[in-house]
Each structure stands twice: as C-alpha cells, then as structure tokens.
Amino acid sequence: MSVSVNGYIKSTNGSTKLSTNFSVSEFACNDGSEAVFVAPALVTILQKIRTNFGTAVTITSAYRTPTYNTKVGGVSNSQHVLGTAADIVVSGVTPATVAAYAETLLPNTGGIGIYSSFTHVDVRETKSRWNG
Ligand SMILES: [Zn+2]
C-alpha cells in the first residue's frame, strides 16, 4: 500500500482546479520549480477544512523538491517531498483549532503537527502527531 500521488507541470497545469477551492499552483514548491506532486487524498482533506471553517486556507508549503526540503531544514523523509503534506494557515483560526478539526478527518492515520503560526497536515498511512 502507498498513498496515490499525481504529478503536474506548474506552467502547464498551474491553474488546474483540484477541488472547489484549490488549484495546482498552490501546491508547487516554493523554490519555483516546475514539477508539482499532489496526493488527491491531501486535497480532499484541505477542501474539507476549507469548507468547515468557511474562510481562506493559505498553503504556505506543500510539495518540496528534495533539494528545497534540505535547504529549509526539513527532515529527509519529509511527507512534503512525497507530495502528501501541506502547511496551512486558516484565516482567523488558530493552528490548534485547525488541528482539532483535522483530527476528526484523520482519526487513525496521517500526520498533524501544530506550530505557532501554521498547521501541518499529511496523509501518510500511519498516524503521527506533534507540536512544532
Ligand atoms: Zn509541514
């Protein structure tokens, strides 16, 4: 078993909608690279979060190339490199509140990390929880 991930090219598919409120470009690596990898299961979770809170969800970091992940100090096996993770800011909602809702969506799987200014959510098959 592994988590399904789709690949896109930012300049070609950047405006492609993955769900009601999310497009491919929002998941692109912050280093400006063209390849974008996104797990559909991650999009589903983010859209549920967006719909639940009814306010803007900003993805601050989703897919990371291995090089960029190293540059920003990510762990080597980061879910961001797999295309299965996103760091998000929900306008007007605390990271802990976002995490509590994400918990209802991922009761037995996935990664949820609470940081001071954002929430990390990933759709790994195992369960992981932490405070950053
Ligand atoms: Zn993260």
PDB file of C-alpha atoms in Angstrom, residues 10 14 23-38 59-65 68:
ATOM      1  CA  LYS A  10       3.219  24.193 -12.965  1.00  0.00           C
ATOM      2  CA  GLY A  14      -0.916  25.546 -12.573  1.00  0.00           C
ATOM      3  CA  SER A  23      -5.504  24.741  -7.753  1.00  0.00           C
ATOM      4  CA  VAL A  24      -2.265  23.002  -8.706  1.00  0.00           C
ATOM      5  CA  SER A  25      -0.095  26.121  -8.372  1.00  0.00           C
ATOM      6  CA  GLU A  26      -0.895  26.379  -4.660  1.00  0.00           C
ATOM      7  CA  PHE A  27       0.892  23.062  -4.096  1.00  0.00           C
ATOM      8  CA  ALA A  28       4.033  23.989  -6.065  1.00  0.00           C
ATOM      9  CA  CYS A  29       7.423  24.049  -4.389  1.00  0.00           C
ATOM     10  CA  ASN A  30       8.405  27.457  -3.028  1.00  0.00           C
ATOM     11  CA  ASP A  31      11.688  27.255  -4.973  1.00  0.00           C
ATOM     12  CA  GLY A  32       9.826  27.967  -8.223  1.00  0.00           C
ATOM     13  CA  SER A  33      10.417  24.564  -9.790  1.00  0.00           C
ATOM     14  CA  GLU A  34       8.029  23.199 -12.405  1.00  0.00           C
ATOM     15  CA  ALA A  35       7.247  19.718 -11.120  1.00  0.00           C
ATOM     16  CA  VAL A  36       4.374  19.539  -8.651  1.00  0.00           C
ATOM     17  CA  PHE A  37       3.295  16.379  -6.856  1.00  0.00           C
ATOM     18  CA  VAL A  38      -0.017  16.284  -5.016  1.00  0.00           C
ATOM     19  CA  ILE A  59      -0.940  26.823   1.769  1.00  0.00           C
ATOM     20  CA  THR A  60       2.448  28.102   2.892  1.00  0.00           C
ATOM     21  CA  SER A  61       4.337  24.954   1.841  1.00  0.00           C
ATOM     22  CA  ALA A  62       3.105  21.786   0.132  1.00  0.00           C
ATOM     23  CA  TYR A  63       5.297  19.908  -2.344  1.00  0.00           C
ATOM     24  CA  ARG A  64       9.048  20.337  -1.813  1.00  0.00           C
ATOM     25  CA  THR A  65      11.807  19.110  -4.073  1.00  0.00           C
ATOM     26  CA  TYR A  68      14.490  22.614  -1.317  1.00  0.00           C
TER      27      TYR A  68
END
